[in-house]
Amino acid sequence: MFKSQINECEDVLLSMKLIVNQLNDVIQKLNEDDIKDMLQKILDAKRIFVMGAGRSGLVGKAFAMRLMHLGFTVYVVGETTTPAVKEEDVVIAISGSGETRSISNLGKIVKDIGSTLITVTSKNNSTLGQLADTSVILPSKTKTDQDHDPDSGGDLEKNMRGDYTRNLPPLGTSFEITALVFLDSIIAQLISLTGASEAELKSRHTNVE
Amino acid sequence: MFKSQINECEDVLLSMKLIVNQLNDVIQKLNEDDIKDMLQKILDAKRIFVMGAGRSGLVGKAFAMRLMHLGFTVYVVGETTTPAVKEEDVVIAISGSGETRSISNLGKIVKDIGSTLITVTSKNNSTLGQLADTSVILPSKTKTDQDHDPDSGGDLEKNMRGDYTRNLPPLGTSFEITALVFLDSIIAQLISLTGASEAELKSRHTNVE
Amino acid sequence: MFKSQINECEDVLLSMKLIVNQLNDVIQKLNEDDIKDMLQKILDAKRIFVMGAGRSGLVGKAFAMRLMHLGFTVYVVGETTTPAVKEEDVVIAISGSGETRSISNLGKIVKDIGSTLITVTSKNNSTLGQLADTSVILPSKTKTDQDHDPDSGGDLEKNMRGDYTRNLPPLGTSFEITALVFLDSIIAQLISLTGASEAELKSRHTNVE
Amino acid sequence: MFKSQINECEDVLLSMKLIVNQLNDVIQKLNEDDIKDMLQKILDAKRIFVMGAGRSGLVGKAFAMRLMHLGFTVYVVGETTTPAVKEEDVVIAISGSGETRSISNLGKIVKDIGSTLITVTSKNNSTLGQLADTSVILPSKTKTDQDHDPDSGGDLEKNMRGDYTRNLPPLGTSFEITALVFLDSIIAQLISLTGASEAELKSRHTNVE
């Protein structure tokens, strides 16, 4: 009955609001010391490598592209001309669960090489969280969590959800959006710290597309 | 003086809050008829093609991956086994400015083929906005906008910014995040409309990674 | 002295001739039963997945693209909209050494799923060679072989090389070229077997590029 | 009748022999001055960009990967962290027909920037051939040629083909294989000219895969 009053568009707006609530929730829970540590390691790095699988990998690429615009020497693991990682390099792994097999295997290789590993994840107790020199924890629902995990959102979400059972985006969506928003805000901070202008960024943006 | 009191992390949190404000702003300004039209075209499509350049292309890929999880036949333009587009196909173009040269050229080809073109953009008056059968407008700052465009954010942003001049993420960031949040919410709506369960989605998630 | 008489172009032609010799050598050593078995499995497959790392991955993509042109349902492992592999699927792994860590890990997953695994490799005794239901062996120098491995080319090569120590392309080049030539010839055979016309192939070639 | 005596594997071997014949044919027809010019421009380049569409793009990536192994600063157009092309850069375009729309559009942009453009193509009179500062012509059948174009192979091929009408690989296959063999031989020459050892190449090969 109530259901029939929902036209096909209502869940789009509701989902967007839930995402906004989750973002607000994450902002409250961020550990500032970890973020400062991540910023320091990025600013000190000679070369930065970014890696992630699936949609987390896409978020990693979006971050890597902006680091390039800022003038950093940055590579995406798995792309054509990405060189060997060396001891003095910084590798940033993006993984909601911190357990994605391929990425945690690569995390071990990275630590065997002796490189610095930064993980952006929602799970501190994960393989990648434990391997990393610095972990930034973004508390979010990931694709290995159960449906309707009571910890997957803030109270607001639960209130808003009411009888709705499907309106939160699926699998690791919450993590991936949160990671993109967080990493773009790392970029905002790096712009502030390095004094880069938007004109400088545009000058490095690909002109052959 | 004031500047010296800002530690290196403050702009990360401020930027995240500005992004949240922009998302709230966009939610108010969405045209529900366009969204319903987009949903209808996706549900009626035999095959869906997604395209975008740069970071908008990454957002398009994240959306395409979820459509595949939902059981749609979906391809990313430019990937290895993407077939020829035919008249009965639906092509979704993601472009903040609506003017990215490669994507607007492809948009013209798509319309010459006679396929249905959906554009997700921040500019209705753009080449892609005008070409499309359905345009969803996400009002956001794009990489072709001027620095500190007074229209690029809501009033809250301007109040929060105060003397800060660099704390909003650069170039098309606002659009790309907004597009990801919007498209993931389209997924939430499609899950609701098709009755797909999270278990079904997981069963299609790649198991060879 | 002799060196100074070589102008900068001579090694290009010599290398091309060495590659041609190696190809001739491989043609003599192919096991026709394995090739027929590979063809049968491809023709019987409902869906085909192709995987490889680095340059072998690029060769796999070139093969997958042609399978799509021929009308097969084919995916590249790691691309955006590639679905989960199921028991009834055929997975083709390209690896010169047969030991590339990521690909042999995926080969194990594929066999755990119960899918059919075909390996194209230069080493029958390798992890992937042993895992596979069908292995096609292309005897070639791979990147894990020693410099100037006496088995890496035919006698003609050794005669032609004389004092030259650098004119054979490096690492796994021999394997990758041989694999591309072999897989494109598998395509030629499939065209013959299925009666596909060049016009049909062109009709499936991407028209949005 | 004759057809029924061909078992399913014969065309694989025949196609491989035809490809070898075409390679031998191309080796005879190469213009050494163009090759030396290409080598000189690569050795003098501060940064190299490689581009191509479809299978030619895959060949370009295979070449770019080896240039990276050799220690060159090299990018693939369209990958995540590829920066803007500048006047002092060298761009290498791979296109069989020399007319692929997206690549010839990019070629024009490259020349507008004032960068050096090298084209590897089978058609000197093509858009890209005419735009380029240096064109290396690899005479081969491309996907825009007609079926059984009498100029598409050497005399040997025509003799070998006899009544067979389908045994030559389709579309631009001849060009793509020839381009890979040629570009890997350019690598062999660069190794010779720079004195790079296989050990040095291996040290740059990705160690995170």
Coordinates of N, CA, C and O in Angstrom, one line a residue, chain D residues 2-109:
Chain D
F2 N 37.7 -31.3 -51.6 CA 39.1 -31.0 -51.1 C 39.0 -30.5 -49.7 O 39.7 -30.9 -48.8
K3 N 38.0 -29.7 -49.5 CA 37.7 -29.1 -48.2 C 37.6 -30.2 -47.1 O 38.2 -30.0 -46.0
S4 N 36.9 -31.3 -47.4 CA 36.7 -32.3 -46.4 C 38.0 -33.0 -45.9 O 38.1 -33.6 -44.9
Q5 N 39.0 -32.8 -46.7 CA 40.3 -33.5 -46.3 C 41.1 -32.6 -45.3 O 42.0 -33.0 -44.7
I6 N 40.7 -31.3 -45.3 CA 41.3 -30.4 -44.3 C 40.8 -30.7 -42.9 O 39.6 -30.6 -42.7
N7 N 41.7 -31.2 -42.0 CA 41.2 -31.3 -40.7 C 41.2 -29.9 -40.0 O 41.7 -29.0 -40.5
E8 N 40.6 -29.8 -38.8 CA 40.4 -28.5 -38.2 C 41.6 -27.7 -37.9 O 41.5 -26.6 -37.5
C9 N 42.7 -28.3 -38.0 CA 44.0 -27.7 -37.5 C 44.8 -27.1 -38.6 O 45.7 -26.3 -38.4
E10 N 44.6 -27.6 -39.8 CA 45.4 -27.2 -41.0 C 45.6 -25.7 -41.2 O 46.6 -25.2 -41.5
D11 N 44.4 -25.0 -41.1 CA 44.5 -23.6 -41.3 C 45.3 -22.8 -40.3 O 45.7 -21.7 -40.5
V12 N 45.4 -23.4 -39.1 CA 46.2 -22.7 -38.1 C 47.7 -22.7 -38.6 O 48.3 -21.6 -38.6
L13 N 48.2 -23.8 -39.0 CA 49.6 -23.9 -39.5 C 49.8 -23.0 -40.8 O 50.7 -22.3 -40.9
L14 N 48.8 -23.1 -41.7 CA 48.9 -22.4 -42.9 C 48.9 -20.9 -42.6 O 49.7 -20.1 -43.2
S15 N 48.0 -20.4 -41.7 CA 47.9 -19.0 -41.4 C 49.3 -18.6 -40.8 O 49.8 -17.5 -41.1
M16 N 49.9 -19.4 -39.9 CA 51.2 -19.0 -39.3 C 52.2 -18.9 -40.4 O 53.0 -18.0 -40.4
K17 N 52.2 -19.8 -41.4 CA 53.2 -19.7 -42.5 C 52.9 -18.4 -43.3 O 53.9 -17.8 -43.8
L18 N 51.7 -18.1 -43.6 CA 51.4 -16.9 -44.3 C 51.9 -15.6 -43.6 O 52.4 -14.7 -44.2
I19 N 51.7 -15.7 -42.3 CA 52.2 -14.5 -41.5 C 53.7 -14.4 -41.6 O 54.2 -13.3 -41.8
V20 N 54.4 -15.5 -41.5 CA 55.8 -15.5 -41.7 C 56.2 -15.0 -43.1 O 57.1 -14.1 -43.2
N21 N 55.5 -15.4 -44.1 CA 55.8 -14.9 -45.4 C 55.6 -13.4 -45.5 O 56.4 -12.7 -46.1
Q22 N 54.5 -12.9 -44.9 CA 54.3 -11.5 -44.9 C 55.4 -10.7 -44.2 O 55.8 -9.6 -44.6
L23 N 55.8 -11.3 -43.0 CA 56.9 -10.6 -42.3 C 58.2 -10.6 -43.2 O 58.8 -9.5 -43.2
N24 N 58.5 -11.7 -43.8 CA 59.7 -11.7 -44.7 C 59.5 -10.6 -45.8 O 60.5 -9.9 -46.2
D25 N 58.3 -10.5 -46.3 CA 58.0 -9.5 -47.4 C 58.2 -8.1 -46.8 O 58.9 -7.3 -47.5
V26 N 57.7 -7.8 -45.6 CA 57.9 -6.5 -45.1 C 59.3 -6.1 -44.8 O 59.8 -5.0 -45.1
I27 N 60.1 -7.1 -44.3 CA 61.5 -6.9 -44.1 C 62.2 -6.4 -45.3 O 63.1 -5.4 -45.2
Q28 N 61.9 -6.9 -46.5 CA 62.5 -6.4 -47.7 C 62.1 -5.0 -48.1 O 62.9 -4.3 -48.8
K29 N 60.9 -4.6 -47.6 CA 60.4 -3.3 -48.1 C 60.6 -2.2 -47.2 O 60.2 -1.0 -47.4
L30 N 61.3 -2.4 -46.0 CA 61.5 -1.3 -45.0 C 62.4 -0.2 -45.6 O 63.4 -0.5 -46.2
N31 N 62.1 1.0 -45.2 CA 62.9 2.1 -45.6 C 63.9 2.4 -44.4 O 63.4 2.9 -43.3
E32 N 65.1 2.1 -44.6 CA 66.1 2.2 -43.5 C 66.3 3.7 -43.0 O 66.5 3.9 -41.8
D33 N 66.2 4.6 -43.9 CA 66.3 6.0 -43.4 C 65.2 6.4 -42.4 O 65.5 7.1 -41.4
D34 N 64.0 6.0 -42.7 CA 62.9 6.3 -41.8 C 63.1 5.6 -40.4 O 62.8 6.2 -39.4
I35 N 63.6 4.4 -40.4 CA 63.9 3.7 -39.2 C 65.0 4.4 -38.4 O 64.8 4.6 -37.2
K36 N 66.0 4.8 -39.0 CA 67.1 5.5 -38.3 C 66.6 6.8 -37.8 O 66.9 7.2 -36.7
D37 N 65.7 7.5 -38.5 CA 65.1 8.7 -38.1 C 64.3 8.5 -36.8 O 64.3 9.3 -35.8
M38 N 63.5 7.4 -36.8 CA 62.7 7.1 -35.7 C 63.6 6.8 -34.5 O 63.3 7.3 -33.3
L39 N 64.6 6.0 -34.7 CA 65.6 5.7 -33.6 C 66.2 7.0 -33.0 O 66.3 7.1 -31.8
Q40 N 66.6 7.9 -33.9 CA 67.2 9.1 -33.4 C 66.2 9.9 -32.6 O 66.6 10.4 -31.5
K41 N 65.0 10.0 -33.0 CA 64.0 10.8 -32.3 C 63.7 10.2 -30.9 O 63.5 10.9 -29.9
I42 N 63.7 8.9 -30.9 CA 63.4 8.2 -29.6 C 64.6 8.4 -28.6 O 64.4 8.8 -27.4
L43 N 65.8 8.3 -29.1 CA 67.0 8.5 -28.3 C 67.1 9.9 -27.8 O 67.6 10.2 -26.7
D44 N 66.7 10.9 -28.6 CA 66.8 12.3 -28.2 C 65.6 12.8 -27.4 O 65.7 13.9 -26.8
A45 N 64.5 11.9 -27.3 CA 63.3 12.4 -26.6 C 63.5 12.5 -25.1 O 64.2 11.7 -24.5
K46 N 63.0 13.6 -24.5 CA 62.9 13.6 -23.0 C 61.8 12.8 -22.5 O 61.9 12.0 -21.5
R47 N 60.7 12.8 -23.2 CA 59.5 12.0 -22.8 C 58.9 11.5 -24.1 O 58.8 12.2 -25.1
I48 N 58.4 10.2 -24.0 CA 57.7 9.6 -25.2 C 56.3 9.3 -24.8 O 56.0 8.7 -23.7
F49 N 55.4 9.5 -25.7 CA 53.9 9.2 -25.5 C 53.6 8.2 -26.7 O 53.9 8.5 -27.8
V50 N 52.9 7.1 -26.3 CA 52.5 6.2 -27.3 C 50.9 6.1 -27.4 O 50.3 6.2 -26.4
M51 N 50.4 6.1 -28.6 CA 48.9 6.0 -28.8 C 48.5 5.1 -29.9 O 49.2 5.0 -30.9
G52 N 47.4 4.5 -29.8 CA 46.8 3.7 -30.9 C 45.4 3.3 -30.4 O 45.1 3.2 -29.2
A53 N 44.5 2.9 -31.3 CA 43.2 2.4 -31.0 C 43.1 0.9 -31.2 O 43.8 0.3 -32.0
G54 N 42.2 0.3 -30.4 CA 42.0 -1.2 -30.6 C 43.3 -2.0 -30.5 O 44.1 -1.8 -29.6
R55 N 43.4 -3.0 -31.4 CA 44.6 -3.8 -31.4 C 45.9 -3.1 -31.6 O 46.9 -3.5 -31.1
S56 N 45.8 -2.0 -32.4 CA 47.1 -1.2 -32.6 C 47.4 -0.6 -31.3 O 48.6 -0.4 -31.0
G57 N 46.4 -0.2 -30.5 CA 46.7 0.4 -29.2 C 47.4 -0.7 -28.3 O 48.3 -0.3 -27.5
L58 N 47.0 -1.9 -28.4 CA 47.6 -3.0 -27.6 C 49.1 -3.2 -28.0 O 49.9 -3.3 -27.1
V59 N 49.3 -3.1 -29.3 CA 50.7 -3.2 -29.7 C 51.5 -2.0 -29.2 O 52.7 -2.2 -28.8
G60 N 50.9 -0.8 -29.2 CA 51.6 0.3 -28.7 C 51.9 0.2 -27.2 O 53.0 0.6 -26.8
K61 N 51.0 -0.4 -26.5 CA 51.2 -0.6 -25.0 C 52.4 -1.6 -24.8 O 53.2 -1.4 -23.9
A62 N 52.4 -2.7 -25.6 CA 53.5 -3.6 -25.5 C 54.9 -3.0 -25.8 O 55.9 -3.3 -25.1
F63 N 54.9 -2.0 -26.7 CA 56.1 -1.3 -27.0 C 56.5 -0.3 -25.9 O 57.6 -0.2 -25.4
A64 N 55.5 0.4 -25.4 CA 55.7 1.3 -24.3 C 56.2 0.6 -23.1 O 57.1 1.2 -22.4
M65 N 55.7 -0.6 -22.8 CA 56.2 -1.3 -21.6 C 57.7 -1.6 -21.7 O 58.5 -1.4 -20.8
R66 N 58.1 -2.0 -22.9 CA 59.6 -2.3 -23.1 C 60.4 -1.0 -23.1 O 61.5 -1.0 -22.5
L67 N 59.9 0.1 -23.6 CA 60.6 1.4 -23.5 C 60.8 1.7 -22.0 O 61.9 2.2 -21.6
M68 N 59.8 1.5 -21.2 CA 60.0 1.7 -19.7 C 61.0 0.8 -19.2 O 61.9 1.2 -18.4
H69 N 61.0 -0.5 -19.6 CA 62.1 -1.4 -19.1 C 63.5 -0.9 -19.4 O 64.4 -1.1 -18.7
L70 N 63.6 -0.2 -20.6 CA 64.9 0.3 -21.0 C 65.2 1.6 -20.3 O 66.4 2.1 -20.5
G71 N 64.3 2.1 -19.5 CA 64.7 3.3 -18.8 C 64.2 4.6 -19.4 O 64.4 5.7 -18.8
F72 N 63.4 4.6 -20.5 CA 62.8 5.8 -21.0 C 61.7 6.3 -20.2 O 61.0 5.5 -19.5
T73 N 61.4 7.6 -20.2 CA 60.2 8.1 -19.6 C 59.1 8.1 -20.6 O 59.2 8.8 -21.6
V74 N 58.1 7.2 -20.4 CA 57.2 6.9 -21.5 C 55.8 6.7 -20.9 O 55.6 6.2 -19.8
Y75 N 54.8 7.2 -21.6 CA 53.4 7.2 -21.2 C 52.5 6.7 -22.3 O 52.8 6.9 -23.5
V76 N 51.4 6.0 -21.9 CA 50.4 5.6 -22.9 C 49.3 6.6 -22.9 O 48.7 6.9 -21.8
V77 N 49.0 7.2 -24.0 CA 47.8 8.2 -24.1 C 46.6 7.5 -23.6 O 46.2 6.4 -24.1
G78 N 45.9 8.0 -22.7 CA 44.6 7.5 -22.2 C 44.7 6.8 -20.9 O 43.7 6.4 -20.3
E79 N 46.0 6.5 -20.4 CA 46.1 5.9 -19.1 C 46.0 6.9 -18.0 O 46.1 8.1 -18.3
T80 N 45.9 6.4 -16.8 CA 45.4 7.3 -15.7 C 46.4 8.5 -15.4 O 45.9 9.6 -15.2
T81 N 47.7 8.2 -15.3 CA 48.6 9.3 -14.8 C 49.4 9.9 -16.0 O 50.5 10.4 -15.7
T82 N 48.9 9.7 -17.2 CA 49.6 10.3 -18.3 C 49.4 11.8 -18.3 O 48.3 12.3 -18.4
P83 N 50.5 12.6 -18.3 CA 50.4 14.1 -18.2 C 50.1 14.7 -19.5 O 50.0 14.0 -20.6
A84 N 50.0 16.0 -19.5 CA 49.8 16.8 -20.8 C 51.1 16.6 -21.7 O 52.2 16.7 -21.2
V85 N 50.8 16.5 -23.0 CA 51.9 16.5 -23.9 C 52.5 17.9 -24.1 O 51.7 18.9 -24.2
K86 N 53.8 18.1 -24.2 CA 54.4 19.4 -24.4 C 55.2 19.4 -25.7 O 55.4 18.4 -26.3
E87 N 55.5 20.6 -26.1 CA 56.2 20.9 -27.4 C 57.4 20.0 -27.5 O 57.7 19.5 -28.6
E88 N 58.2 19.8 -26.5 CA 59.4 19.0 -26.6 C 59.3 17.5 -26.5 O 60.3 16.8 -26.6
D89 N 58.0 17.0 -26.5 CA 57.8 15.6 -26.4 C 57.7 14.9 -27.7 O 57.4 15.6 -28.7
V90 N 57.9 13.6 -27.7 CA 57.7 12.8 -28.9 C 56.5 11.9 -28.8 O 56.4 11.2 -27.8
V91 N 55.6 11.9 -29.7 CA 54.4 11.1 -29.7 C 54.5 10.1 -30.8 O 54.7 10.4 -32.0
I92 N 54.3 8.8 -30.5 CA 54.3 7.7 -31.5 C 52.9 7.2 -31.7 O 52.3 6.7 -30.7
A93 N 52.4 7.3 -32.9 CA 51.0 6.8 -33.2 C 51.1 5.6 -34.0 O 51.8 5.5 -35.0
I94 N 50.3 4.5 -33.6 CA 50.3 3.3 -34.3 C 48.9 3.2 -35.0 O 47.9 3.2 -34.3
S95 N 48.9 3.1 -36.3 CA 47.6 2.9 -37.0 C 47.8 2.3 -38.3 O 48.4 2.9 -39.2
G96 N 47.2 1.2 -38.6 CA 47.4 0.5 -39.8 C 46.9 1.3 -41.0 O 47.7 1.5 -41.9
S97 N 45.7 1.8 -40.9 CA 45.1 2.6 -42.0 C 45.6 4.0 -42.0 O 45.6 4.7 -43.0
G98 N 46.1 4.5 -40.9 CA 46.5 5.9 -40.7 C 45.3 6.8 -40.7 O 45.5 8.0 -40.8
E99 N 44.1 6.2 -40.6 CA 42.9 7.0 -40.7 C 42.0 6.9 -39.5 O 40.9 7.5 -39.5
T100 N 42.4 6.0 -38.5 CA 41.5 5.8 -37.4 C 41.1 7.2 -36.8 O 42.0 8.0 -36.5
R101 N 39.8 7.4 -36.7 CA 39.4 8.8 -36.5 C 40.0 9.4 -35.2 O 40.5 10.5 -35.2
S102 N 39.8 8.6 -34.1 CA 40.3 9.2 -32.8 C 41.8 9.5 -32.8 O 42.2 10.5 -32.3
I103 N 42.5 8.6 -33.4 CA 44.0 8.7 -33.4 C 44.4 9.8 -34.4 O 45.4 10.6 -34.0
S104 N 43.8 10.0 -35.5 CA 44.2 11.0 -36.4 C 43.8 12.4 -35.8 O 44.5 13.4 -36.0
N105 N 42.6 12.4 -35.1 CA 42.3 13.7 -34.4 C 43.4 14.0 -33.4 O 43.8 15.2 -33.2
L106 N 43.8 13.0 -32.6 CA 44.9 13.3 -31.6 C 46.2 13.7 -32.3 O 46.9 14.6 -31.8
G107 N 46.4 13.1 -33.5 CA 47.6 13.5 -34.2 C 47.6 15.0 -34.5 O 48.7 15.7 -34.4
K108 N 46.4 15.5 -34.9 CA 46.4 16.9 -35.2 C 46.6 17.7 -34.0 O 47.3 18.8 -34.1
I109 N 46.0 17.3 -32.9 CA 46.3 18.0 -31.6 C 47.8 18.1 -31.3 O 48.3 19.1 -30.9

